[in-house]
PDB file of C-alpha atoms and ligand atoms in Angstrom:
ATOM      1  CA  MET A 860       2.422   7.325 -12.687  1.00  0.00           C
ATOM      2  CA  ALA A 861       5.051   5.939 -15.009  1.00  0.00           C
ATOM      3  CA  MET A 862       3.474   3.139 -16.952  1.00  0.00           C
ATOM      4  CA  SER A 863       6.459   2.102 -19.008  1.00  0.00           C
ATOM      5  CA  ARG A 864       8.886  -0.361 -17.589  1.00  0.00           C
ATOM      6  CA  ALA A 865      12.393  -0.539 -18.924  1.00  0.00           C
ATOM      7  CA  GLY A 866      12.571  -4.228 -18.088  1.00  0.00           C
ATOM      8  CA  VAL A 867      16.053  -4.366 -16.751  1.00  0.00           C
ATOM      9  CA  SER A 868      16.247  -1.045 -14.944  1.00  0.00           C
ATOM     10  CA  GLU A 869      15.731  -2.330 -11.431  1.00  0.00           C
ATOM     11  CA  ALA A 870      17.540   0.653  -9.954  1.00  0.00           C
ATOM     12  CA  ALA A 871      14.572   2.977 -10.199  1.00  0.00           C
ATOM     13  CA  GLY A 872      11.360   1.126  -9.553  1.00  0.00           C
ATOM     14  CA  THR A 873       7.922   2.309 -10.436  1.00  0.00           C
ATOM     15  CA  THR A 874       5.916   4.177  -7.833  1.00  0.00           C
ATOM     16  CA  TYR A 875       2.321   3.086  -7.292  1.00  0.00           C
ATOM     17  CA  GLN A 876      -0.331   4.861  -5.306  1.00  0.00           C
ATOM     18  CA  ILE A 877      -3.075   3.335  -3.188  1.00  0.00           C
ATOM     19  CA  VAL A 878      -5.700   5.861  -2.178  1.00  0.00           C
ATOM     20  CA  ILE A 879      -7.436   5.361   1.145  1.00  0.00           C
ATOM     21  CA  GLU A 880     -10.836   6.945   0.842  1.00  0.00           C
ATOM     22  CA  GLN A 881     -14.270   6.257   2.303  1.00  0.00           C
ATOM     23  CA  MET A 882     -12.898   3.388   4.375  1.00  0.00           C
ATOM     24  CA  ARG A 883     -11.462   1.577   1.370  1.00  0.00           C
ATOM     25  CA  PHE A 884      -8.108   0.852  -0.160  1.00  0.00           C
ATOM     26  CA  ASN A 885      -8.199   1.699  -3.835  1.00  0.00           C
ATOM     27  CA  PRO A 886      -7.200  -0.361  -5.682  1.00  0.00           C
ATOM     28  CA  PRO A 887      -7.912  -3.167  -3.195  1.00  0.00           C
ATOM     29  CA  VAL A 888      -5.472  -5.478  -4.948  1.00  0.00           C
ATOM     30  CA  LEU A 889      -2.253  -4.128  -6.385  1.00  0.00           C
ATOM     31  CA  THR A 890       0.469  -6.059  -8.174  1.00  0.00           C
ATOM     32  CA  VAL A 891       3.964  -4.602  -8.277  1.00  0.00           C
ATOM     33  CA  HIS A 892       7.475  -5.806  -8.920  1.00  0.00           C
ATOM     34  CA  ARG A 893      10.361  -6.041  -6.508  1.00  0.00           C
ATOM     35  CA  GLY A 894      11.930  -2.655  -6.016  1.00  0.00           C
ATOM     36  CA  ASP A 895       8.730  -0.768  -6.719  1.00  0.00           C
ATOM     37  CA  ARG A 896       7.465   1.780  -4.246  1.00  0.00           C
ATOM     38  CA  VAL A 897       3.920   1.761  -2.960  1.00  0.00           C
ATOM     39  CA  VAL A 898       2.500   4.949  -1.483  1.00  0.00           C
ATOM     40  CA  TRP A 899      -0.682   4.844   0.578  1.00  0.00           C
ATOM     41  CA  VAL A 900      -2.405   8.231   0.599  1.00  0.00           C
ATOM     42  CA  ASN A 901      -5.056   8.864   3.226  1.00  0.00           C
ATOM     43  CA  LYS A 902      -7.825  11.063   1.856  1.00  0.00           C
ATOM     44  CA  ASP A 903     -10.232  10.381   4.693  1.00  0.00           C
ATOM     45  CA  MET A 904     -10.739  12.782   7.576  1.00  0.00           C
ATOM     46  CA  PHE A 905      -9.411  10.332  10.158  1.00  0.00           C
ATOM     47  CA  PRO A 906      -6.347   8.085  10.453  1.00  0.00           C
ATOM     48  CA  HIS A 907      -5.887   4.646   8.933  1.00  0.00           C
ATOM     49  CA  THR A 908      -3.124   2.087   8.828  1.00  0.00           C
ATOM     50  CA  ALA A 909      -1.814  -0.298   6.182  1.00  0.00           C
ATOM     51  CA  THR A 910      -0.661  -3.259   8.225  1.00  0.00           C
ATOM     52  CA  GLY A 911       0.465  -6.532   6.711  1.00  0.00           C
ATOM     53  CA  MET A 912      -1.207  -9.569   8.274  1.00  0.00           C
ATOM     54  CA  SER A 913       2.208 -11.200   8.394  1.00  0.00           C
ATOM     55  CA  LYS A 914       3.735  -7.973   9.751  1.00  0.00           C
ATOM     56  CA  ALA A 915       5.819  -7.681   6.598  1.00  0.00           C
ATOM     57  CA  PHE A 916       5.025  -3.991   6.766  1.00  0.00           C
ATOM     58  CA  ASP A 917       3.140  -1.646   9.032  1.00  0.00           C
ATOM     59  CA  SER A 918       2.466   1.979   8.291  1.00  0.00           C
ATOM     60  CA  ARG A 919       1.202   2.712  11.795  1.00  0.00           C
ATOM     61  CA  GLU A 920      -1.289   5.559  11.783  1.00  0.00           C
ATOM     62  CA  ILE A 921      -1.436   7.564   8.583  1.00  0.00           C
ATOM     63  CA  ALA A 922      -2.931  10.935   9.429  1.00  0.00           C
ATOM     64  CA  PRO A 923      -5.541  12.588   7.210  1.00  0.00           C
ATOM     65  CA  ASN A 924      -3.916  14.002   4.077  1.00  0.00           C
ATOM     66  CA  ALA A 925      -0.700  12.215   4.917  1.00  0.00           C
ATOM     67  CA  SER A 926       0.919   9.311   3.141  1.00  0.00           C
ATOM     68  CA  TRP A 927       3.234   6.418   3.842  1.00  0.00           C
ATOM     69  CA  SER A 928       5.467   4.640   1.394  1.00  0.00           C
ATOM     70  CA  TYR A 929       7.003   1.207   1.302  1.00  0.00           C
ATOM     71  CA  VAL A 930       9.474  -0.337  -1.106  1.00  0.00           C
ATOM     72  CA  ALA A 931       8.543  -3.934  -1.902  1.00  0.00           C
ATOM     73  CA  ARG A 932      11.672  -6.046  -1.552  1.00  0.00           C
ATOM     74  CA  GLN A 933      10.401  -9.609  -1.365  1.00  0.00           C
ATOM     75  CA  THR A 934       8.076 -11.460  -3.672  1.00  0.00           C
ATOM     76  CA  GLY A 935       4.854 -12.784  -2.285  1.00  0.00           C
ATOM     77  CA  SER A 936       1.228 -12.025  -1.631  1.00  0.00           C
ATOM     78  CA  TYR A 937       0.670  -9.729   1.309  1.00  0.00           C
ATOM     79  CA  PRO A 938      -2.846  -9.315   2.615  1.00  0.00           C
ATOM     80  CA  TYR A 939      -3.062  -6.246   4.763  1.00  0.00           C
ATOM     81  CA  MET A 940      -5.647  -4.397   6.796  1.00  0.00           C
ATOM     82  CA  CYS A 941      -6.303  -1.246   8.710  1.00  0.00           C
ATOM     83  CA  THR A 942      -5.843  -2.022  12.379  1.00  0.00           C
ATOM     84  CA  LEU A 943      -8.279   0.768  13.253  1.00  0.00           C
ATOM     85  CA  HIS A 944     -11.084  -0.516  11.005  1.00  0.00           C
ATOM     86  CA  ALA A 945     -11.108  -4.295  10.720  1.00  0.00           C
ATOM     87  CA  THR A 946     -13.320  -4.303   7.620  1.00  0.00           C
ATOM     88  CA  MET A 947     -10.682  -2.499   5.591  1.00  0.00           C
ATOM     89  CA  ARG A 948      -8.672  -5.079   3.703  1.00  0.00           C
ATOM     90  CA  GLY A 949      -6.302  -5.026   0.784  1.00  0.00           C
ATOM     91  CA  THR A 950      -3.681  -7.187  -0.860  1.00  0.00           C
ATOM     92  CA  LEU A 951      -0.261  -6.251  -2.145  1.00  0.00           C
ATOM     93  CA  ILE A 952       1.234  -8.755  -4.573  1.00  0.00           C
ATOM     94  CA  VAL A 953       4.954  -8.497  -5.238  1.00  0.00           C
ATOM     95  CA  GLN A 954       6.295 -10.328  -8.276  1.00  0.00           C
TER      96      GLN A 954
HETATM   97 CU1   CU B 404      -8.887   2.597   8.831  1.00  0.00          CU
END
């Protein structure tokens, strides 16, 4: 993961990864900037979703060993969940 930010280079955002493993989103809270890409990677043996409570985004089912990516375009705080497992919660914060 690229940790350095060029400050003004909005053209190529940073890519962040959220690992879904053992029924958890890791990290559970992730802060990114507009234009950054967030990739959810499912390392469990069964499908999960990353679904914004406000429907800002919805991965639909992410198969085992598959991933889904989303480019954050609007600032805000986006709680999300897995629609298949209601206890799985996370928050994406876009600055
Ligand atoms: Cu799930």
